[in-house]
């Protein structure tokens, strides 16, 4: 903590805060005035979907149905264009881009995806030829690695959703289509940056799908929505929504940005919650309910039928668990449904054999920007080290939970002034505290 500070107060740095240590991110302001508010994650999302309110969006559209927001003001379309445009590609090709890893070149031919990638490094001349000569779509993976304004947007959205947010850019010449009809396993927000794009959306065959899949034309039926996106427009549709898009005639090219919220892929569904909490509830119940400790029948162990006795027994046990949970007799403890944007304190055993509990404080401030949403392995194929963080005695947990708001260090719930200062310094050294 700075020696010049006379009033010691601390506030845990939330991912809702705009400022990050200079060594961690590099931010450059766009020349165009931004219609987005970066004051907080809530304000960013609200400004992204304006004029609709966030409450209405989540009540009526989120995971339910598509939403098309038309923007007639030139300021939004001008700002969107600064996020990524066709003319950015030559300079980006000098960044050591690789086909497949960073860029895909594709075209939809007779309902099938044709991949036109070359091997190795992406060269501007080759990309130009494929785009104009083959009328292929350039799919740029995770452009936030190179575009500071996109990095700012996605950082705030990750804090808002409490889940990873990735992006792709699609640049398609006129009268062409990049991908066949398919559905995704992520929530999709489309920002039209340049030109226009004709979208056709279809009724899901697998609502809120947990997997990506291509659908054949004879299975999808007629479109439920036909939407022409113009520069500045936004389109949202839930995971599982079948979709395909093409650049219409008379439009030189279309550039759109796809923002994807991986809420489902971050183990955030109700099914994931049940998988996460059920083992601990069963364990707690078995300590007091002798019926859960009784052995199963010999016939069942030997693979024979038991006349439905096991099914009836399971139904009875599940009903008993549900009744205890409803009466408040069971604690719902989630152990794995965490993201880098959750409050970072988690309680774990100190070791395999240990009975003492400790508190680990985990954070994402030192994550490598160049690897964001690019998979777990580095260039040498090794998994990155994610074991970092801070470890404290479990007695520090009440003090850590205090740090959702500003307060003097002397008010931290720890037994001695030395312990209070030690905790504050440890968090400050990791850039997890603001000093006021």
Short mmCIF file of C-alpha atoms in Angstrom, two decimals:
data_model
loop_
_atom_site.label_atom_id
_atom_site.label_comp_id
_atom_site.label_asym_id
_atom_site.label_seq_id
_atom_site.Cartn_x
_atom_site.Cartn_y
_atom_site.Cartn_z
CA UNK A 1 0.00 0.00 0.00
CA UNK A 2 1.46 3.47 -0.86
CA UNK A 3 3.34 5.04 1.98
CA UNK A 4 1.84 8.45 1.21
CA UNK A 5 -1.65 7.22 2.05
CA UNK A 6 -2.71 8.45 5.47
CA UNK A 7 -6.27 7.14 5.38
CA UNK A 8 -6.25 3.41 4.89
CA UNK A 9 -9.37 2.17 3.20
CA UNK A 10 -9.81 -0.64 0.77
CA UNK A 11 -12.25 -1.87 -1.78
CA UNK A 12 -11.94 -5.18 -3.61
CA UNK A 13 -11.50 -4.48 -7.29
CA UNK A 14 -14.48 -5.97 -9.02
CA UNK A 15 -14.58 -6.84 -12.67
CA UNK A 16 -17.43 -4.32 -12.66
CA UNK A 17 -14.81 -1.59 -12.26
CA UNK A 18 -13.58 -0.01 -15.45
CA UNK A 19 -9.94 0.53 -14.50
CA UNK A 20 -7.41 -2.28 -14.63
CA UNK A 21 -3.68 -2.13 -13.98
CA UNK A 22 -1.90 -0.67 -16.98
CA UNK A 23 0.31 -3.74 -17.29
CA UNK A 24 -2.75 -5.99 -17.72
CA UNK A 25 -4.69 -4.37 -20.57
CA UNK A 26 -4.05 -1.87 -23.30
CA UNK A 27 -6.97 0.34 -24.20
CA UNK A 28 -7.17 2.86 -27.02
CA UNK A 29 -10.19 5.05 -27.50
CA UNK A 30 -11.99 4.95 -30.82
CA UNK A 31 -12.13 8.11 -32.93
CA UNK A 32 -15.92 7.78 -33.22
CA UNK A 33 -18.04 8.79 -30.26
CA UNK A 34 -19.18 5.64 -28.52
CA UNK A 35 -22.91 5.11 -27.96
CA UNK A 36 -21.95 2.52 -25.33
CA UNK A 37 -21.56 3.28 -21.64
CA UNK A 38 -18.49 1.70 -20.03
CA UNK A 39 -19.30 2.96 -16.55
CA UNK A 40 -20.30 -0.53 -15.40
CA UNK A 41 -21.20 -3.94 -16.88
CA UNK A 42 -24.90 -3.15 -16.35
CA UNK A 43 -24.65 0.17 -18.18
CA UNK A 44 -22.67 -1.41 -21.02
CA UNK A 45 -25.29 -4.07 -21.65
CA UNK A 46 -28.13 -1.56 -21.33
CA UNK A 47 -26.52 0.75 -23.88
CA UNK A 48 -25.85 -2.20 -26.19
CA UNK A 49 -29.55 -3.14 -26.41
CA UNK A 50 -31.02 0.37 -26.19
CA UNK A 51 -33.73 1.54 -26.53
CA UNK A 52 -34.98 -1.72 -24.97
CA UNK A 53 -34.57 -2.09 -21.23
CA UNK A 54 -32.57 -4.98 -19.78
CA UNK A 55 -35.48 -6.16 -17.62
CA UNK A 56 -37.80 -6.41 -20.63
CA UNK A 57 -35.10 -8.18 -22.64
CA UNK A 58 -34.59 -10.92 -20.06
CA UNK A 59 -38.29 -11.35 -19.41
CA UNK A 60 -39.40 -11.52 -23.05
CA UNK A 61 -36.44 -12.54 -25.22
CA UNK A 62 -33.51 -14.15 -23.38
CA UNK A 63 -33.52 -17.89 -24.14
CA UNK A 64 -37.01 -17.43 -25.64
CA UNK A 65 -37.09 -15.75 -29.06
CA UNK A 66 -35.10 -13.54 -31.48
CA UNK A 67 -34.90 -9.76 -31.19
CA UNK A 68 -34.07 -7.29 -33.98
CA UNK A 69 -33.14 -3.75 -32.95
CA UNK A 70 -33.03 -1.27 -35.82
CA UNK A 71 -30.87 1.82 -35.42
CA UNK A 72 -31.42 4.79 -37.71
CA UNK A 73 -28.85 7.11 -36.09
CA UNK A 74 -25.56 7.51 -37.93
CA UNK A 75 -23.54 7.69 -34.70
CA UNK A 76 -24.16 4.02 -33.89
CA UNK A 77 -23.35 2.79 -37.39
CA UNK A 78 -20.20 4.94 -37.47
CA UNK A 79 -19.06 3.56 -34.14
CA UNK A 80 -19.82 -0.04 -35.13
CA UNK A 81 -17.66 0.38 -38.22
CA UNK A 82 -14.65 1.30 -36.06
CA UNK A 83 -14.88 -2.05 -34.28
CA UNK A 84 -13.79 -4.00 -37.37
CA UNK A 85 -13.91 -3.44 -41.11
CA UNK A 86 -12.73 -5.03 -44.31
CA UNK A 87 -9.89 -2.50 -44.67
CA UNK A 88 -8.39 -3.76 -41.37
CA UNK A 89 -7.39 -7.11 -42.87
CA UNK A 90 -4.10 -6.12 -44.62
CA UNK A 91 -2.62 -4.69 -41.42
CA UNK A 92 -3.83 -7.63 -39.33
CA UNK A 93 -2.16 -10.05 -41.74
CA UNK A 94 1.17 -8.65 -40.55
CA UNK A 95 0.40 -9.92 -37.02
CA UNK A 96 1.42 -13.48 -37.88
CA UNK A 97 -2.10 -14.81 -38.44
CA UNK A 98 -2.51 -18.49 -39.25
CA UNK A 99 -5.19 -20.16 -41.34
CA UNK A 100 -7.54 -22.29 -39.23
CA UNK A 101 -6.24 -20.88 -35.93
CA UNK A 102 -7.03 -17.21 -36.60
CA UNK A 103 -8.85 -17.11 -39.94
CA UNK A 104 -11.18 -19.43 -41.82
CA UNK A 105 -12.10 -18.81 -45.45
CA UNK A 106 -15.38 -20.53 -46.27
CA UNK A 107 -18.27 -20.53 -48.71
CA UNK A 108 -21.63 -22.28 -48.62
CA UNK A 109 -22.12 -24.25 -51.85
CA UNK A 110 -25.35 -26.23 -52.35
CA UNK A 111 -26.03 -26.24 -48.63
CA UNK A 112 -22.53 -27.47 -47.72
CA UNK A 113 -19.62 -25.60 -46.17
CA UNK A 114 -16.58 -25.46 -48.43
CA UNK A 115 -13.33 -24.58 -46.63
CA UNK A 116 -10.86 -22.67 -48.81
CA UNK A 117 -8.07 -22.25 -46.27
CA UNK A 118 -4.43 -22.44 -47.31
CA UNK A 119 -1.64 -23.78 -45.10
CA UNK A 120 0.40 -21.66 -42.73
CA UNK A 121 0.48 -17.89 -42.48
CA UNK A 122 -2.33 -15.69 -43.78
CA UNK A 123 -1.10 -13.35 -46.53
CA UNK A 124 -3.08 -10.29 -47.53
CA UNK A 125 -2.85 -11.02 -51.26
CA UNK A 126 -4.16 -14.56 -50.89
CA UNK A 127 -7.00 -13.38 -48.67
CA UNK A 128 -7.90 -10.69 -51.22
CA UNK A 129 -7.98 -13.25 -54.03
CA UNK A 130 -10.13 -15.72 -52.09
CA UNK A 131 -12.54 -12.99 -51.02
CA UNK A 132 -13.01 -11.33 -54.41
CA UNK A 133 -12.23 -14.20 -56.78
CA UNK A 134 -13.92 -17.06 -54.94
CA UNK A 135 -16.61 -14.93 -53.29
CA UNK A 136 -15.63 -16.54 -50.00
CA UNK A 137 -16.42 -15.38 -46.46
CA UNK A 138 -13.55 -14.41 -44.18
CA UNK A 139 -14.21 -15.64 -40.66
CA UNK A 140 -11.87 -13.93 -38.17
CA UNK A 141 -11.61 -15.72 -34.82
CA UNK A 142 -11.62 -13.73 -31.57
CA UNK A 143 -10.73 -10.28 -32.98
CA UNK A 144 -10.74 -8.83 -29.44
CA UNK A 145 -7.15 -10.10 -29.24
CA UNK A 146 -6.19 -7.32 -31.65
CA UNK A 147 -8.96 -4.75 -31.24
CA UNK A 148 -8.88 -2.77 -28.01
CA UNK A 149 -12.45 -1.50 -28.19
CA UNK A 150 -13.77 -5.03 -28.61
CA UNK A 151 -11.64 -6.08 -25.65
CA UNK A 152 -13.28 -3.37 -23.54
CA UNK A 153 -16.76 -4.45 -24.63
CA UNK A 154 -16.20 -8.13 -23.98
CA UNK A 155 -14.56 -7.53 -20.62
CA UNK A 156 -17.68 -5.72 -19.46
CA UNK A 157 -20.01 -8.33 -20.96
CA UNK A 158 -18.12 -11.15 -19.23
CA UNK A 159 -18.61 -9.32 -15.95
CA UNK A 160 -22.29 -8.78 -16.76
CA UNK A 161 -23.05 -12.40 -17.68
CA UNK A 162 -20.61 -14.00 -15.25
CA UNK A 163 -19.45 -16.19 -18.14
CA UNK A 164 -16.98 -16.15 -20.99
CA UNK A 165 -17.83 -13.95 -23.99
CA UNK A 166 -16.16 -14.59 -27.32
CA UNK A 167 -16.49 -13.02 -30.75
CA UNK A 168 -16.05 -13.69 -34.44
CA UNK A 169 -16.14 -11.37 -37.43
CA UNK A 170 -17.66 -12.47 -40.75
CA UNK A 171 -16.93 -10.56 -43.95
CA UNK A 172 -18.96 -11.77 -46.94
CA UNK A 173 -19.00 -10.39 -50.54
CA UNK A 174 -22.25 -9.67 -52.31
CA UNK A 175 -24.55 -12.50 -53.39
CA UNK A 176 -22.63 -14.98 -51.29
CA UNK A 177 -23.10 -17.04 -48.13
CA UNK A 178 -20.41 -18.35 -45.83
CA UNK A 179 -22.06 -21.06 -43.72
CA UNK A 180 -25.00 -23.43 -44.25
CA UNK A 181 -28.03 -23.47 -41.99
CA UNK A 182 -26.95 -24.48 -38.47
CA UNK A 183 -27.53 -23.83 -34.80
CA UNK A 184 -25.13 -22.99 -32.00
CA UNK A 185 -24.73 -23.87 -28.34
CA UNK A 186 -24.25 -20.22 -27.29
CA UNK A 187 -26.37 -17.10 -26.94
CA UNK A 188 -25.74 -14.93 -30.02
CA UNK A 189 -25.68 -11.14 -30.44
CA UNK A 190 -25.06 -9.91 -34.00
CA UNK A 191 -23.77 -6.36 -34.59
CA UNK A 192 -23.92 -5.27 -38.23
CA UNK A 193 -20.73 -3.27 -38.81
CA UNK A 194 -20.66 -2.67 -42.59
CA UNK A 195 -23.10 -3.15 -45.44
CA UNK A 196 -26.19 -5.35 -45.06
CA UNK A 197 -26.91 -9.01 -44.33
CA UNK A 198 -30.05 -11.01 -45.01
CA UNK A 199 -30.84 -13.39 -42.13
CA UNK A 200 -33.22 -16.33 -42.14
CA UNK A 201 -34.12 -17.84 -38.77
CA UNK A 202 -35.98 -21.10 -38.24
CA UNK A 203 -37.77 -22.89 -35.42
CA UNK A 204 -35.26 -24.82 -33.29
CA UNK A 205 -35.20 -28.59 -33.62
CA UNK A 206 -33.30 -28.71 -30.31
CA UNK A 207 -34.33 -25.72 -28.15
CA UNK A 208 -31.51 -24.28 -26.01
CA UNK A 209 -29.15 -26.80 -27.55
CA UNK A 210 -25.95 -27.74 -25.72
CA UNK A 211 -24.24 -28.67 -29.01
CA UNK A 212 -23.46 -27.14 -32.41
CA UNK A 213 -25.02 -28.83 -35.43
CA UNK A 214 -25.67 -28.27 -39.14
CA UNK A 215 -29.27 -28.81 -40.28
CA UNK A 216 -30.29 -29.89 -43.76
CA UNK A 217 -32.68 -27.72 -45.73
CA UNK A 218 -35.35 -30.44 -45.87
CA UNK A 219 -35.55 -30.52 -42.04
CA UNK A 220 -35.79 -26.86 -41.17
CA UNK A 221 -38.98 -25.84 -42.98
CA UNK A 222 -39.88 -22.25 -43.70
CA UNK A 223 -38.16 -19.35 -41.92
CA UNK A 224 -39.91 -17.90 -38.87
CA UNK A 225 -38.00 -14.62 -39.37
CA UNK A 226 -36.49 -12.96 -42.43
CA UNK A 227 -34.45 -9.98 -41.31
CA UNK A 228 -32.33 -7.52 -43.26
CA UNK A 229 -29.64 -6.21 -40.94
CA UNK A 230 -28.28 -2.77 -41.77
CA UNK A 231 -25.19 -1.05 -40.36
CA UNK A 232 -25.84 -0.20 -36.71
CA UNK A 233 -28.52 -2.86 -36.22
CA UNK A 234 -28.39 -5.58 -33.57
CA UNK A 235 -29.87 -9.07 -33.73
CA UNK A 236 -30.16 -11.50 -30.82
CA UNK A 237 -31.27 -15.11 -30.92
CA UNK A 238 -31.09 -17.93 -28.34
CA UNK A 239 -28.87 -20.98 -28.64
CA UNK A 240 -30.50 -23.67 -30.71
CA UNK A 241 -32.00 -21.16 -33.17
CA UNK A 242 -31.36 -22.43 -36.71
CA UNK A 243 -29.99 -19.64 -38.90
CA UNK A 244 -28.24 -18.78 -42.14
CA UNK A 245 -27.25 -15.44 -43.66
CA UNK A 246 -26.13 -14.02 -47.01
CA UNK A 247 -25.09 -10.68 -48.45
CA UNK A 248 -27.79 -9.43 -50.84
CA UNK A 249 -27.21 -8.25 -54.40
CA UNK A 250 -26.21 -4.62 -54.76
CA UNK A 251 -24.31 -4.62 -51.44
CA UNK A 252 -20.54 -4.60 -51.99
CA UNK A 253 -19.87 -6.62 -48.86
CA UNK A 254 -21.19 -7.26 -45.38
CA UNK A 255 -19.20 -7.21 -42.14
CA UNK A 256 -20.85 -8.38 -38.96
CA UNK A 257 -19.59 -9.13 -35.47
CA UNK A 258 -20.95 -12.10 -33.54
CA UNK A 259 -20.74 -11.77 -29.76
CA UNK A 260 -21.32 -15.11 -28.06
CA UNK A 261 -22.15 -15.56 -24.41
CA UNK A 262 -21.13 -19.01 -23.23
CA UNK A 263 -23.56 -19.14 -20.33
CA UNK A 264 -24.49 -22.75 -21.02
CA UNK A 265 -20.89 -23.80 -21.69
CA UNK A 266 -19.85 -22.42 -18.30
CA UNK A 267 -22.03 -24.94 -16.46
CA UNK A 268 -24.74 -22.39 -15.70
CA UNK A 269 -27.91 -24.34 -16.46
CA UNK A 270 -30.36 -25.75 -13.91
CA UNK A 271 -29.21 -29.22 -14.92
CA UNK A 272 -25.63 -28.24 -14.12
CA UNK A 273 -26.73 -26.89 -10.75
CA UNK A 274 -28.40 -30.20 -9.93
CA UNK A 275 -25.29 -32.13 -10.97
CA UNK A 276 -23.18 -29.80 -8.86
CA UNK A 277 -25.25 -29.74 -5.68
CA UNK A 278 -26.84 -33.19 -5.61
CA UNK A 279 -23.78 -35.13 -4.37
CA UNK A 280 -23.35 -32.91 -1.32
CA UNK A 281 -27.09 -33.05 -0.52
CA UNK A 282 -27.05 -36.85 -0.75
CA UNK A 283 -23.96 -37.04 1.43
CA UNK A 284 -25.48 -34.77 4.08
CA UNK A 285 -28.76 -36.70 4.07
CA UNK A 286 -27.09 -40.10 4.29
CA UNK A 287 -25.47 -39.08 7.57
CA UNK A 288 -28.89 -38.78 9.23
CA UNK A 289 -31.13 -41.01 7.08
CA UNK A 290 -30.33 -44.69 7.67
CA UNK A 291 -32.38 -45.76 4.63
CA UNK A 292 -29.81 -44.13 2.34
CA UNK A 293 -27.08 -46.23 3.94
CA UNK A 294 -28.85 -49.55 3.40
CA UNK A 295 -27.38 -51.83 0.75
CA UNK A 296 -29.14 -52.42 -2.56
CA UNK A 297 -30.64 -55.83 -3.27
CA UNK A 298 -28.47 -58.75 -4.33
CA UNK A 299 -30.59 -59.20 -7.47
CA UNK A 300 -29.88 -55.64 -8.56
CA UNK A 301 -26.15 -56.08 -7.99
CA UNK A 302 -26.17 -59.23 -10.10
CA UNK A 303 -27.96 -57.45 -12.95
CA UNK A 304 -31.33 -59.12 -12.53
CA UNK A 305 -34.70 -57.44 -12.31
CA UNK A 306 -36.29 -56.60 -8.98
CA UNK A 307 -39.86 -56.06 -10.10
CA UNK A 308 -39.58 -52.28 -9.97
CA UNK A 309 -38.58 -52.19 -6.30
CA UNK A 310 -35.43 -50.13 -7.04
CA UNK A 311 -37.44 -47.54 -9.01
CA UNK A 312 -39.95 -47.17 -6.19
CA UNK A 313 -37.13 -46.91 -3.65
CA UNK A 314 -35.38 -44.19 -5.69
CA UNK A 315 -38.62 -42.25 -6.12
CA UNK A 316 -39.23 -42.38 -2.37
CA UNK A 317 -35.69 -41.20 -1.61
CA UNK A 318 -35.90 -38.33 -4.09
CA UNK A 319 -39.23 -37.20 -2.64
CA UNK A 320 -37.72 -37.27 0.83
CA UNK A 321 -34.77 -35.13 -0.34
CA UNK A 322 -37.15 -32.67 -2.03
CA UNK A 323 -39.24 -32.39 1.15
CA UNK A 324 -36.18 -31.73 3.30
CA UNK A 325 -34.92 -29.13 0.84
CA UNK A 326 -38.31 -27.38 0.79
CA UNK A 327 -38.39 -27.28 4.61
CA UNK A 328 -34.91 -25.76 4.69
CA UNK A 329 -33.36 -28.88 6.16
CA UNK A 330 -30.69 -29.15 3.45
CA UNK A 331 -28.09 -26.61 2.39
CA UNK A 332 -27.54 -26.07 -1.33
CA UNK A 333 -23.78 -25.87 -1.78
CA UNK A 334 -22.42 -25.18 -5.25
CA UNK A 335 -18.76 -26.10 -5.63
CA UNK A 336 -18.03 -25.88 -9.34
CA UNK A 337 -20.40 -23.28 -10.79
CA UNK A 338 -17.82 -20.51 -10.63
CA UNK A 339 -16.46 -18.21 -13.30
CA UNK A 340 -13.53 -15.77 -13.27
CA UNK A 341 -16.08 -13.03 -12.56
CA UNK A 342 -17.68 -14.55 -9.48
CA UNK A 343 -16.62 -13.26 -6.07
CA UNK A 344 -13.23 -14.96 -6.04
CA UNK A 345 -13.17 -16.60 -2.59
CA UNK A 346 -13.70 -20.37 -2.60
CA UNK A 347 -13.21 -22.77 0.30
CA UNK A 348 -11.30 -25.98 -0.31
CA UNK A 349 -9.39 -28.62 1.69
CA UNK A 350 -5.74 -27.68 2.11
CA UNK A 351 -4.58 -31.07 0.78
CA UNK A 352 -5.64 -34.60 -0.09
CA UNK A 353 -5.25 -35.86 3.47
CA UNK A 354 -5.88 -32.62 5.31
CA UNK A 355 -8.98 -31.81 7.29
CA UNK A 356 -8.15 -28.12 7.66
CA UNK A 357 -10.00 -25.81 5.28
CA UNK A 358 -8.37 -22.85 3.58
CA UNK A 359 -9.69 -20.04 1.36
CA UNK A 360 -8.34 -19.62 -2.17
CA UNK A 361 -8.80 -16.25 -3.89
CA UNK A 362 -8.70 -16.79 -7.65
CA UNK A 363 -8.82 -14.09 -10.33
CA UNK A 364 -8.36 -13.51 -14.05
CA UNK A 365 -6.35 -10.28 -14.13
CA UNK A 366 -3.22 -12.04 -15.32
CA UNK A 367 -4.87 -14.09 -18.05
CA UNK A 368 -3.09 -13.91 -21.41
CA UNK A 369 -5.05 -11.71 -23.82
CA UNK A 370 -3.64 -13.47 -26.88
CA UNK A 371 -5.13 -16.76 -25.68
CA UNK A 372 -8.56 -15.40 -24.80
CA UNK A 373 -11.20 -17.86 -26.08
CA UNK A 374 -8.57 -19.64 -28.21
CA UNK A 375 -8.61 -22.95 -26.33
CA UNK A 376 -6.63 -24.20 -23.36
CA UNK A 377 -3.29 -25.14 -24.94
CA UNK A 378 -0.48 -22.75 -25.80
CA UNK A 379 1.61 -22.80 -28.98
CA UNK A 380 3.69 -25.73 -27.68
CA UNK A 381 0.57 -27.72 -26.85
CA UNK A 382 0.99 -27.32 -23.10
CA UNK A 383 -1.87 -26.34 -20.88
CA UNK A 384 -1.44 -22.92 -19.22
CA UNK A 385 -0.83 -22.79 -15.49
CA UNK A 386 -4.09 -21.88 -13.81
CA UNK A 387 -3.00 -22.81 -10.29
CA UNK A 388 -2.20 -19.23 -9.28
CA UNK A 389 -4.05 -17.28 -6.67
CA UNK A 390 -3.86 -16.41 -3.01
CA UNK A 391 -4.39 -18.78 -0.08
CA UNK A 392 -5.64 -17.69 3.34
CA UNK A 393 -6.80 -19.43 6.51
CA UNK A 394 -10.53 -20.06 6.55
CA UNK A 395 -10.75 -17.54 9.41
CA UNK A 396 -10.15 -14.82 6.78
CA UNK A 397 -13.38 -15.65 4.92
CA UNK A 398 -15.60 -13.12 6.80
CA UNK A 399 -13.09 -10.35 6.04
CA UNK A 400 -12.92 -11.29 2.37
CA UNK A 401 -16.70 -11.21 2.16
CA UNK A 402 -16.65 -7.65 3.52
CA UNK A 403 -14.74 -6.40 0.51
CA UNK A 404 -17.79 -5.85 -1.71
CA UNK A 405 -17.79 -2.22 -0.56
CA UNK A 406 -15.41 0.49 0.62
CA UNK A 407 -14.30 0.35 4.23
CA UNK A 408 -11.25 1.16 6.36
CA UNK A 409 -8.73 -1.63 6.71
CA UNK A 410 -9.18 -1.37 10.47
CA UNK A 411 -12.77 -2.60 10.12
CA UNK A 412 -11.85 -5.90 8.49
CA UNK A 413 -13.10 -8.80 10.60
CA UNK A 414 -9.70 -10.08 11.68
CA UNK A 415 -8.28 -10.41 15.20
CA UNK A 416 -5.23 -8.11 14.94
CA UNK A 417 -4.17 -4.96 13.06
CA UNK A 418 -1.26 -6.95 11.64
CA UNK A 419 -3.64 -9.50 10.12
CA UNK A 420 -5.81 -6.73 8.67
CA UNK A 421 -2.88 -4.98 6.99
CA UNK A 422 -1.42 -8.29 5.79
CA UNK A 423 -4.67 -9.24 4.06
CA UNK A 424 -5.03 -5.82 2.45
CA UNK A 425 -1.43 -5.84 1.20
CA UNK A 426 -1.75 -9.35 -0.22
CA UNK A 427 -4.86 -8.40 -2.24
CA UNK A 428 -3.42 -5.03 -3.25
CA UNK A 429 -0.25 -6.69 -4.56
CA UNK A 430 -2.45 -8.72 -6.94
CA UNK A 431 -4.30 -5.56 -8.09
CA UNK A 432 -7.49 -6.82 -6.43
CA UNK A 433 -7.94 -3.71 -4.27
CA UNK A 434 -8.39 -0.02 -4.99
CA UNK A 435 -6.87 2.32 -2.45
CA UNK A 436 -9.10 5.32 -1.79
#
